[in-house]
């Protein structure tokens, strides 16, 4: 399905990014694994992909830096000759109520979760425009749609991704480039591991499918959006949330 395609997945050392990278590789794409600080995690993903006969390389880079994002995107072209798929997955949380939220808690989350998406998309779009094709897949969150107490910074960034995605879809559509956002609900990763069992039980009350999602649930949608089968879908926000938000 993705043979001959080249994908960059940001923050792909673990969690949802890792699952997306592995899935795209299973479908035949060559993958650039971006990581910020844990080279060991990135090495593990590269090994997993190569052990299954796939192609992967890893590159360090903090997506919140415009120059480092450029380095990540250039790395894909230098190593694999092109760039077809960008998955903006890297993200962090710094949860606290507005009353206690420090300026830095807000700026850091916006810098990585929103400006990071701009940085990578900006550099990737230069290449995709020349190729007259491309897939941009941004990982937002249902929190960007409905908000959440204690996550004003995160919700603002994730809502920002949605506006950004729609604008980019409108700008780049004529050049064969699609841009879509995925809004996961609660997915079992390190990010949600910190939640207590009590909080998880409470969350499940609002999930008709009565389970937390897996990173693979999100990866399956990313793989579809990256494929030819999704060539007439752009500017959309698609939830992977067990029916939590509808
Ligand atoms: P995670 O913490 O397991 O993974 C996030 C990855 O991003 C890590 O590998 C981290 O090192 C990387 N990263 C962080 N800052 C970075 C930076 N500046 N540059 C490059 N990489 C950086 O979390 P996850 O749950 O796998 O989250 C992945 C994405 O999915 C995030 O954007 C998150 O907001 C989103 N999301 C997660 C959930 C969930 O329930 N887990 C729900 C909705 C959305």
PDB file of C-alpha atoms and ligand atoms in Angstrom:
ATOM      1  CA  UNK A   1       0.000   0.000   0.000  1.00  0.00           C
ATOM      2  CA  UNK A   2       2.827   2.446   0.800  1.00  0.00           C
ATOM      3  CA  UNK A   3       5.712   0.849  -1.076  1.00  0.00           C
ATOM      4  CA  UNK A   4       8.154   3.485  -2.311  1.00  0.00           C
ATOM      5  CA  UNK A   5       6.750   6.150   0.014  1.00  0.00           C
ATOM      6  CA  UNK A   6       8.854   7.982   2.588  1.00  0.00           C
ATOM      7  CA  UNK A   7       7.419   9.079   5.933  1.00  0.00           C
ATOM      8  CA  UNK A   8       8.653  11.248   8.787  1.00  0.00           C
ATOM      9  CA  UNK A   9       7.013  10.561  12.149  1.00  0.00           C
ATOM     10  CA  UNK A  10       7.866  13.056  14.888  1.00  0.00           C
ATOM     11  CA  UNK A  11       8.208  11.863  18.480  1.00  0.00           C
ATOM     12  CA  UNK A  12       8.228   8.281  17.225  1.00  0.00           C
ATOM     13  CA  UNK A  13      10.249   6.661  20.009  1.00  0.00           C
ATOM     14  CA  UNK A  14       7.231   5.440  21.906  1.00  0.00           C
ATOM     15  CA  UNK A  15       3.444   5.502  22.224  1.00  0.00           C
ATOM     16  CA  UNK A  16       1.269   6.587  19.334  1.00  0.00           C
ATOM     17  CA  UNK A  17       4.200   7.800  17.201  1.00  0.00           C
ATOM     18  CA  UNK A  18       5.942   4.457  17.514  1.00  0.00           C
ATOM     19  CA  UNK A  19       2.776   2.550  16.548  1.00  0.00           C
ATOM     20  CA  UNK A  20       2.285   4.798  13.508  1.00  0.00           C
ATOM     21  CA  UNK A  21       5.906   4.378  12.422  1.00  0.00           C
ATOM     22  CA  UNK A  22       5.698   0.575  12.699  1.00  0.00           C
ATOM     23  CA  UNK A  23       2.358   0.432  10.877  1.00  0.00           C
ATOM     24  CA  UNK A  24       3.516   2.631   7.973  1.00  0.00           C
ATOM     25  CA  UNK A  25       6.673   0.506   7.706  1.00  0.00           C
ATOM     26  CA  UNK A  26       4.590  -2.701   7.637  1.00  0.00           C
ATOM     27  CA  UNK A  27       2.767  -1.230   4.669  1.00  0.00           C
ATOM     28  CA  UNK A  28       6.044  -0.653   2.841  1.00  0.00           C
ATOM     29  CA  UNK A  29       7.015   2.958   3.600  1.00  0.00           C
ATOM     30  CA  UNK A  30      10.571   3.946   4.532  1.00  0.00           C
ATOM     31  CA  UNK A  31      10.443   5.687   7.889  1.00  0.00           C
ATOM     32  CA  UNK A  32      12.360   8.506   9.552  1.00  0.00           C
ATOM     33  CA  UNK A  33      12.022   8.130  13.305  1.00  0.00           C
ATOM     34  CA  UNK A  34      12.373  11.533  14.960  1.00  0.00           C
ATOM     35  CA  UNK A  35      13.163  11.680  18.651  1.00  0.00           C
ATOM     36  CA  UNK A  36      14.102  14.495  20.995  1.00  0.00           C
ATOM     37  CA  UNK A  37      16.095  12.973  23.854  1.00  0.00           C
ATOM     38  CA  UNK A  38      15.776   9.190  24.111  1.00  0.00           C
ATOM     39  CA  UNK A  39      18.032   7.681  21.459  1.00  0.00           C
ATOM     40  CA  UNK A  40      17.545   4.239  23.027  1.00  0.00           C
ATOM     41  CA  UNK A  41      13.782   4.281  22.380  1.00  0.00           C
ATOM     42  CA  UNK A  42      14.342   5.414  18.796  1.00  0.00           C
ATOM     43  CA  UNK A  43      16.947   2.665  18.244  1.00  0.00           C
ATOM     44  CA  UNK A  44      14.414   0.080  19.451  1.00  0.00           C
ATOM     45  CA  UNK A  45      11.822   1.244  16.911  1.00  0.00           C
ATOM     46  CA  UNK A  46      14.390   1.276  14.107  1.00  0.00           C
ATOM     47  CA  UNK A  47      15.409  -2.298  15.055  1.00  0.00           C
ATOM     48  CA  UNK A  48      11.798  -3.459  15.232  1.00  0.00           C
ATOM     49  CA  UNK A  49      11.144  -2.129  11.734  1.00  0.00           C
ATOM     50  CA  UNK A  50      14.392  -3.485  10.249  1.00  0.00           C
ATOM     51  CA  UNK A  51      13.878  -6.901  11.871  1.00  0.00           C
ATOM     52  CA  UNK A  52      10.594  -7.172   9.976  1.00  0.00           C
ATOM     53  CA  UNK A  53      12.324  -6.305   6.685  1.00  0.00           C
ATOM     54  CA  UNK A  54      11.358  -2.613   6.707  1.00  0.00           C
ATOM     55  CA  UNK A  55      13.501   0.485   6.176  1.00  0.00           C
ATOM     56  CA  UNK A  56      14.030   3.036   8.963  1.00  0.00           C
ATOM     57  CA  UNK A  57      16.533   5.665  10.042  1.00  0.00           C
ATOM     58  CA  UNK A  58      16.477   7.857  13.136  1.00  0.00           C
ATOM     59  CA  UNK A  59      17.227  11.538  13.614  1.00  0.00           C
ATOM     60  CA  UNK A  60      17.421  13.648  16.745  1.00  0.00           C
ATOM     61  CA  UNK A  61      15.599  16.972  16.696  1.00  0.00           C
ATOM     62  CA  UNK A  62      13.403  19.130  18.871  1.00  0.00           C
ATOM     63  CA  UNK A  63      10.378  20.016  16.726  1.00  0.00           C
ATOM     64  CA  UNK A  64       9.817  23.254  18.640  1.00  0.00           C
ATOM     65  CA  UNK A  65      12.992  24.611  17.017  1.00  0.00           C
ATOM     66  CA  UNK A  66      12.473  25.844  13.452  1.00  0.00           C
ATOM     67  CA  UNK A  67      16.045  24.918  12.496  1.00  0.00           C
ATOM     68  CA  UNK A  68      15.962  21.478  14.094  1.00  0.00           C
ATOM     69  CA  UNK A  69      12.671  20.725  12.367  1.00  0.00           C
ATOM     70  CA  UNK A  70      14.359  21.617   9.064  1.00  0.00           C
ATOM     71  CA  UNK A  71      17.201  19.232   9.903  1.00  0.00           C
ATOM     72  CA  UNK A  72      14.666  16.422  10.504  1.00  0.00           C
ATOM     73  CA  UNK A  73      12.877  17.003   7.203  1.00  0.00           C
ATOM     74  CA  UNK A  74      16.142  17.368   5.234  1.00  0.00           C
ATOM     75  CA  UNK A  75      17.347  14.114   6.772  1.00  0.00           C
ATOM     76  CA  UNK A  76      14.446  12.273   5.108  1.00  0.00           C
ATOM     77  CA  UNK A  77      15.348  13.611   1.667  1.00  0.00           C
ATOM     78  CA  UNK A  78      19.077  13.013   2.157  1.00  0.00           C
ATOM     79  CA  UNK A  79      18.519   9.411   3.243  1.00  0.00           C
ATOM     80  CA  UNK A  80      15.538   8.309   1.184  1.00  0.00           C
ATOM     81  CA  UNK A  81      15.431  10.832  -1.680  1.00  0.00           C
ATOM     82  CA  UNK A  82      11.922  12.221  -1.113  1.00  0.00           C
ATOM     83  CA  UNK A  83       9.181  12.884   1.450  1.00  0.00           C
ATOM     84  CA  UNK A  84       5.599  11.715   0.969  1.00  0.00           C
ATOM     85  CA  UNK A  85       4.090  11.541   4.442  1.00  0.00           C
ATOM     86  CA  UNK A  86       4.561  13.792   7.468  1.00  0.00           C
ATOM     87  CA  UNK A  87       3.018  12.703  10.742  1.00  0.00           C
ATOM     88  CA  UNK A  88       3.155  15.509  13.304  1.00  0.00           C
ATOM     89  CA  UNK A  89       2.833  13.427  16.439  1.00  0.00           C
ATOM     90  CA  UNK A  90       5.298  14.884  18.980  1.00  0.00           C
ATOM     91  CA  UNK A  91       3.519  16.346  21.966  1.00  0.00           C
ATOM     92  CA  UNK A  92       3.677  16.940  25.691  1.00  0.00           C
ATOM     93  CA  UNK A  93       1.319  17.810  28.543  1.00  0.00           C
ATOM     94  CA  UNK A  94       1.849  20.197  31.428  1.00  0.00           C
ATOM     95  CA  UNK A  95      -1.506  19.877  33.138  1.00  0.00           C
ATOM     96  CA  UNK A  96      -2.630  22.218  35.864  1.00  0.00           C
ATOM     97  CA  UNK A  97      -5.576  24.495  36.524  1.00  0.00           C
ATOM     98  CA  UNK A  98      -5.437  27.961  34.984  1.00  0.00           C
ATOM     99  CA  UNK A  99      -5.134  29.405  38.471  1.00  0.00           C
ATOM    100  CA  UNK A 100      -1.797  27.647  38.922  1.00  0.00           C
ATOM    101  CA  UNK A 101      -0.636  27.600  35.313  1.00  0.00           C
ATOM    102  CA  UNK A 102       2.676  29.383  34.847  1.00  0.00           C
ATOM    103  CA  UNK A 103       3.537  31.268  31.706  1.00  0.00           C
ATOM    104  CA  UNK A 104       6.171  28.657  30.976  1.00  0.00           C
ATOM    105  CA  UNK A 105       3.613  25.809  31.289  1.00  0.00           C
ATOM    106  CA  UNK A 106       1.592  27.500  28.575  1.00  0.00           C
ATOM    107  CA  UNK A 107       4.493  28.472  26.286  1.00  0.00           C
ATOM    108  CA  UNK A 108       6.218  25.071  26.375  1.00  0.00           C
ATOM    109  CA  UNK A 109       3.051  23.199  25.426  1.00  0.00           C
ATOM    110  CA  UNK A 110       2.245  25.656  22.634  1.00  0.00           C
ATOM    111  CA  UNK A 111       5.850  25.621  21.377  1.00  0.00           C
ATOM    112  CA  UNK A 112       6.029  21.848  21.027  1.00  0.00           C
ATOM    113  CA  UNK A 113       2.423  20.869  20.320  1.00  0.00           C
ATOM    114  CA  UNK A 114       1.464  23.699  17.952  1.00  0.00           C
ATOM    115  CA  UNK A 115       4.546  25.557  16.738  1.00  0.00           C
ATOM    116  CA  UNK A 116       6.247  22.194  16.256  1.00  0.00           C
ATOM    117  CA  UNK A 117       3.489  21.264  13.814  1.00  0.00           C
ATOM    118  CA  UNK A 118       4.003  24.544  11.936  1.00  0.00           C
ATOM    119  CA  UNK A 119       7.796  24.074  11.869  1.00  0.00           C
ATOM    120  CA  UNK A 120       7.718  20.567  10.400  1.00  0.00           C
ATOM    121  CA  UNK A 121       4.849  21.284   8.014  1.00  0.00           C
ATOM    122  CA  UNK A 122       6.539  24.437   6.723  1.00  0.00           C
ATOM    123  CA  UNK A 123       9.743  22.578   5.816  1.00  0.00           C
ATOM    124  CA  UNK A 124       7.964  19.465   4.539  1.00  0.00           C
ATOM    125  CA  UNK A 125       5.586  21.465   2.357  1.00  0.00           C
ATOM    126  CA  UNK A 126       8.522  22.920   0.404  1.00  0.00           C
ATOM    127  CA  UNK A 127       9.417  19.396  -0.679  1.00  0.00           C
ATOM    128  CA  UNK A 128       5.844  18.191  -1.180  1.00  0.00           C
ATOM    129  CA  UNK A 129       5.036  21.238  -3.326  1.00  0.00           C
ATOM    130  CA  UNK A 130       7.891  20.357  -5.678  1.00  0.00           C
ATOM    131  CA  UNK A 131       6.722  16.740  -5.771  1.00  0.00           C
ATOM    132  CA  UNK A 132       3.115  17.866  -6.295  1.00  0.00           C
ATOM    133  CA  UNK A 133       1.958  15.270  -3.782  1.00  0.00           C
ATOM    134  CA  UNK A 134       2.006  14.666  -0.060  1.00  0.00           C
ATOM    135  CA  UNK A 135       0.136  13.636   3.029  1.00  0.00           C
ATOM    136  CA  UNK A 136       0.191  15.699   6.204  1.00  0.00           C
ATOM    137  CA  UNK A 137      -1.314  13.996   9.245  1.00  0.00           C
ATOM    138  CA  UNK A 138      -1.504  16.008  12.450  1.00  0.00           C
ATOM    139  CA  UNK A 139      -2.210  14.395  15.808  1.00  0.00           C
ATOM    140  CA  UNK A 140      -4.646  16.652  17.622  1.00  0.00           C
ATOM    141  CA  UNK A 141      -6.892  15.435  20.480  1.00  0.00           C
ATOM    142  CA  UNK A 142     -10.548  15.336  21.461  1.00  0.00           C
ATOM    143  CA  UNK A 143      -9.458  17.813  24.140  1.00  0.00           C
ATOM    144  CA  UNK A 144      -8.943  20.337  21.336  1.00  0.00           C
ATOM    145  CA  UNK A 145     -12.642  19.905  20.504  1.00  0.00           C
ATOM    146  CA  UNK A 146     -14.245  19.837  23.946  1.00  0.00           C
ATOM    147  CA  UNK A 147     -11.662  21.346  26.320  1.00  0.00           C
ATOM    148  CA  UNK A 148     -10.736  19.905  29.711  1.00  0.00           C
ATOM    149  CA  UNK A 149     -10.253  21.373  33.162  1.00  0.00           C
ATOM    150  CA  UNK A 150      -6.522  21.429  33.885  1.00  0.00           C
ATOM    151  CA  UNK A 151      -5.552  21.389  30.213  1.00  0.00           C
ATOM    152  CA  UNK A 152      -6.123  24.955  28.947  1.00  0.00           C
ATOM    153  CA  UNK A 153      -2.630  24.976  27.412  1.00  0.00           C
ATOM    154  CA  UNK A 154      -2.996  21.531  25.809  1.00  0.00           C
ATOM    155  CA  UNK A 155      -6.549  22.219  24.575  1.00  0.00           C
ATOM    156  CA  UNK A 156      -5.449  25.524  23.021  1.00  0.00           C
ATOM    157  CA  UNK A 157      -2.592  23.832  21.184  1.00  0.00           C
ATOM    158  CA  UNK A 158      -4.720  20.921  19.990  1.00  0.00           C
ATOM    159  CA  UNK A 159      -7.542  23.240  18.846  1.00  0.00           C
ATOM    160  CA  UNK A 160      -4.882  25.328  17.101  1.00  0.00           C
ATOM    161  CA  UNK A 161      -3.739  22.246  15.197  1.00  0.00           C
ATOM    162  CA  UNK A 162      -7.263  21.823  13.837  1.00  0.00           C
ATOM    163  CA  UNK A 163      -7.419  25.395  12.452  1.00  0.00           C
ATOM    164  CA  UNK A 164      -3.905  25.028  11.094  1.00  0.00           C
ATOM    165  CA  UNK A 165      -4.745  21.729   9.381  1.00  0.00           C
ATOM    166  CA  UNK A 166      -7.838  23.140   7.674  1.00  0.00           C
ATOM    167  CA  UNK A 167      -5.947  26.209   6.443  1.00  0.00           C
ATOM    168  CA  UNK A 168      -3.091  24.116   5.086  1.00  0.00           C
ATOM    169  CA  UNK A 169      -5.594  21.777   3.404  1.00  0.00           C
ATOM    170  CA  UNK A 170      -7.121  24.784   1.623  1.00  0.00           C
ATOM    171  CA  UNK A 171      -3.738  26.193   0.596  1.00  0.00           C
ATOM    172  CA  UNK A 172      -2.108  23.011  -0.639  1.00  0.00           C
ATOM    173  CA  UNK A 173      -5.022  21.053  -2.072  1.00  0.00           C
ATOM    174  CA  UNK A 174      -4.434  22.184  -5.636  1.00  0.00           C
ATOM    175  CA  UNK A 175      -0.918  20.742  -5.437  1.00  0.00           C
ATOM    176  CA  UNK A 176      -2.010  17.209  -4.589  1.00  0.00           C
ATOM    177  CA  UNK A 177      -1.262  17.563  -0.885  1.00  0.00           C
ATOM    178  CA  UNK A 178      -3.842  16.543   1.720  1.00  0.00           C
ATOM    179  CA  UNK A 179      -3.807  17.625   5.368  1.00  0.00           C
ATOM    180  CA  UNK A 180      -5.947  15.959   8.004  1.00  0.00           C
ATOM    181  CA  UNK A 181      -6.045  15.823  11.781  1.00  0.00           C
ATOM    182  CA  UNK A 182      -6.620  12.819  13.995  1.00  0.00           C
ATOM    183  CA  UNK A 183      -8.263  13.500  17.343  1.00  0.00           C
ATOM    184  CA  UNK A 184      -7.566  10.568  19.659  1.00  0.00           C
ATOM    185  CA  UNK A 185      -9.544  10.114  22.831  1.00  0.00           C
ATOM    186  CA  UNK A 186      -7.850   8.377  25.746  1.00  0.00           C
ATOM    187  CA  UNK A 187      -5.150   6.061  24.451  1.00  0.00           C
ATOM    188  CA  UNK A 188      -2.955   3.817  26.619  1.00  0.00           C
ATOM    189  CA  UNK A 189       0.527   5.374  26.435  1.00  0.00           C
ATOM    190  CA  UNK A 190       3.029   6.923  28.863  1.00  0.00           C
ATOM    191  CA  UNK A 191       1.008  10.152  28.555  1.00  0.00           C
ATOM    192  CA  UNK A 192      -2.111   8.567  30.112  1.00  0.00           C
ATOM    193  CA  UNK A 193      -0.209   6.094  32.348  1.00  0.00           C
ATOM    194  CA  UNK A 194      -0.011   8.853  34.987  1.00  0.00           C
ATOM    195  CA  UNK A 195      -3.807   8.835  35.433  1.00  0.00           C
ATOM    196  CA  UNK A 196      -5.119   6.957  38.481  1.00  0.00           C
ATOM    197  CA  UNK A 197      -7.427   3.937  38.060  1.00  0.00           C
ATOM    198  CA  UNK A 198     -10.207   6.047  39.540  1.00  0.00           C
ATOM    199  CA  UNK A 199      -9.763   8.747  36.877  1.00  0.00           C
ATOM    200  CA  UNK A 200      -9.626   6.089  34.138  1.00  0.00           C
ATOM    201  CA  UNK A 201     -12.879   4.506  35.403  1.00  0.00           C
ATOM    202  CA  UNK A 202     -14.518   7.924  35.375  1.00  0.00           C
ATOM    203  CA  UNK A 203     -13.325   8.563  31.824  1.00  0.00           C
ATOM    204  CA  UNK A 204     -14.708   5.241  30.626  1.00  0.00           C
ATOM    205  CA  UNK A 205     -18.186   6.267  31.755  1.00  0.00           C
ATOM    206  CA  UNK A 206     -18.208   8.579  28.725  1.00  0.00           C
ATOM    207  CA  UNK A 207     -16.798   6.036  26.270  1.00  0.00           C
ATOM    208  CA  UNK A 208     -19.512   3.921  24.614  1.00  0.00           C
ATOM    209  CA  UNK A 209     -16.984   1.262  23.586  1.00  0.00           C
ATOM    210  CA  UNK A 210     -15.925   0.939  27.267  1.00  0.00           C
ATOM    211  CA  UNK A 211     -12.189   0.674  26.776  1.00  0.00           C
ATOM    212  CA  UNK A 212      -9.232   2.975  26.406  1.00  0.00           C
ATOM    213  CA  UNK A 213      -7.835   3.056  22.874  1.00  0.00           C
ATOM    214  CA  UNK A 214      -4.552   1.475  21.847  1.00  0.00           C
ATOM    215  CA  UNK A 215      -1.808   3.259  19.894  1.00  0.00           C
ATOM    216  CA  UNK A 216      -2.586   0.797  17.078  1.00  0.00           C
ATOM    217  CA  UNK A 217      -6.165   2.127  16.900  1.00  0.00           C
ATOM    218  CA  UNK A 218      -4.693   5.526  16.016  1.00  0.00           C
ATOM    219  CA  UNK A 219      -2.037   4.030  13.732  1.00  0.00           C
ATOM    220  CA  UNK A 220      -4.699   2.271  11.653  1.00  0.00           C
ATOM    221  CA  UNK A 221      -6.340   5.589  10.822  1.00  0.00           C
ATOM    222  CA  UNK A 222      -2.992   7.270  10.119  1.00  0.00           C
ATOM    223  CA  UNK A 223      -2.157   4.454   7.693  1.00  0.00           C
ATOM    224  CA  UNK A 224      -5.466   4.922   5.899  1.00  0.00           C
ATOM    225  CA  UNK A 225      -5.012   8.703   5.655  1.00  0.00           C
ATOM    226  CA  UNK A 226      -1.491   8.163   4.287  1.00  0.00           C
ATOM    227  CA  UNK A 227      -2.720   5.785   1.600  1.00  0.00           C
ATOM    228  CA  UNK A 228      -4.119   6.313  -1.900  1.00  0.00           C
ATOM    229  CA  UNK A 229      -7.510   5.216  -0.559  1.00  0.00           C
ATOM    230  CA  UNK A 230      -7.740   8.569   1.265  1.00  0.00           C
ATOM    231  CA  UNK A 231      -6.822  10.724  -1.744  1.00  0.00           C
ATOM    232  CA  UNK A 232     -10.179  12.584  -1.703  1.00  0.00           C
ATOM    233  CA  UNK A 233     -10.125  13.342   2.025  1.00  0.00           C
ATOM    234  CA  UNK A 234      -8.601  16.615   3.210  1.00  0.00           C
ATOM    235  CA  UNK A 235      -9.164  19.226   5.914  1.00  0.00           C
ATOM    236  CA  UNK A 236     -10.921  16.704   8.146  1.00  0.00           C
ATOM    237  CA  UNK A 237     -10.688  15.996  11.847  1.00  0.00           C
ATOM    238  CA  UNK A 238     -11.357  12.346  12.575  1.00  0.00           C
ATOM    239  CA  UNK A 239     -11.836  11.112  16.119  1.00  0.00           C
ATOM    240  CA  UNK A 240     -10.411   7.822  17.348  1.00  0.00           C
ATOM    241  CA  UNK A 241     -12.081   7.840  20.726  1.00  0.00           C
ATOM    242  CA  UNK A 242     -14.441   4.901  21.160  1.00  0.00           C
ATOM    243  CA  UNK A 243     -17.373   7.262  20.639  1.00  0.00           C
ATOM    244  CA  UNK A 244     -16.433   9.594  23.507  1.00  0.00           C
ATOM    245  CA  UNK A 245     -17.143  12.745  21.487  1.00  0.00           C
ATOM    246  CA  UNK A 246     -19.943  12.718  18.915  1.00  0.00           C
TER     247      UNK A 246
HETATM  248  P1  LIG B   1       4.100   9.983  24.620  1.00  0.00           P
HETATM  249  O1  LIG B   1       4.486  10.897  25.712  1.00  0.00           O
HETATM  250  O2  LIG B   1       4.210   8.508  24.843  1.00  0.00           O
HETATM  251  O3  LIG B   1       4.878  10.318  23.270  1.00  0.00           O
HETATM  252  C1  LIG B   1       5.157  11.618  22.867  1.00  0.00           C
HETATM  253  C2  LIG B   1       6.459  11.584  22.086  1.00  0.00           C
HETATM  254  O4  LIG B   1       6.758  12.915  21.649  1.00  0.00           O
HETATM  255  C3  LIG B   1       7.635  11.113  22.952  1.00  0.00           C
HETATM  256  O5  LIG B   1       8.399  10.189  22.219  1.00  0.00           O
HETATM  257  C4  LIG B   1       8.416  12.406  23.185  1.00  0.00           C
HETATM  258  O6  LIG B   1       9.798  12.198  23.369  1.00  0.00           O
HETATM  259  C5  LIG B   1       8.143  13.143  21.893  1.00  0.00           C
HETATM  260  N1  LIG B   1       8.416  14.584  22.005  1.00  0.00           N
HETATM  261  C6  LIG B   1       8.014  15.423  23.000  1.00  0.00           C
HETATM  262  N2  LIG B   1       8.491  16.656  22.776  1.00  0.00           N
HETATM  263  C7  LIG B   1       9.187  16.592  21.608  1.00  0.00           C
HETATM  264  C8  LIG B   1       9.906  17.552  20.852  1.00  0.00           C
HETATM  265  N3  LIG B   1      10.012  18.818  21.252  1.00  0.00           N
HETATM  266  N4  LIG B   1      10.502  17.149  19.693  1.00  0.00           N
HETATM  267  C9  LIG B   1      10.407  15.868  19.267  1.00  0.00           C
HETATM  268  N5  LIG B   1       9.758  14.917  19.959  1.00  0.00           N
HETATM  269  C10 LIG B   1       9.148  15.288  21.114  1.00  0.00           C
HETATM  270  O7  LIG B   1       2.601  10.361  24.272  1.00  0.00           O
HETATM  271  P2  LIG B   1       1.532   9.749  23.254  1.00  0.00           P
HETATM  272  O8  LIG B   1       0.336   9.464  24.047  1.00  0.00           O
HETATM  273  O9  LIG B   1       2.133   8.702  22.386  1.00  0.00           O
HETATM  274  O10 LIG B   1       1.225  11.072  22.394  1.00  0.00           O
HETATM  275  C11 LIG B   1       1.484  11.218  21.023  1.00  0.00           C
HETATM  276  C12 LIG B   1       0.617  12.326  20.470  1.00  0.00           C
HETATM  277  O11 LIG B   1      -0.762  11.965  20.613  1.00  0.00           O
HETATM  278  C13 LIG B   1       0.767  13.657  21.224  1.00  0.00           C
HETATM  279  O12 LIG B   1       0.700  14.728  20.306  1.00  0.00           O
HETATM  280  C14 LIG B   1      -0.429  13.670  22.137  1.00  0.00           C
HETATM  281  O13 LIG B   1      -0.803  14.963  22.497  1.00  0.00           O
HETATM  282  C15 LIG B   1      -1.453  12.987  21.262  1.00  0.00           C
HETATM  283  N6  LIG B   1      -2.595  12.429  21.998  1.00  0.00           N
HETATM  284  C16 LIG B   1      -2.432  11.444  22.908  1.00  0.00           C
HETATM  285  C17 LIG B   1      -3.539  10.947  23.580  1.00  0.00           C
HETATM  286  C18 LIG B   1      -3.438   9.848  24.600  1.00  0.00           C
HETATM  287  O14 LIG B   1      -4.463   9.534  25.231  1.00  0.00           O
HETATM  288  N7  LIG B   1      -2.307   9.226  24.806  1.00  0.00           N
HETATM  289  C19 LIG B   1      -4.805  11.458  23.313  1.00  0.00           C
HETATM  290  C20 LIG B   1      -4.928  12.478  22.369  1.00  0.00           C
HETATM  291  C21 LIG B   1      -3.815  12.943  21.708  1.00  0.00           C
END
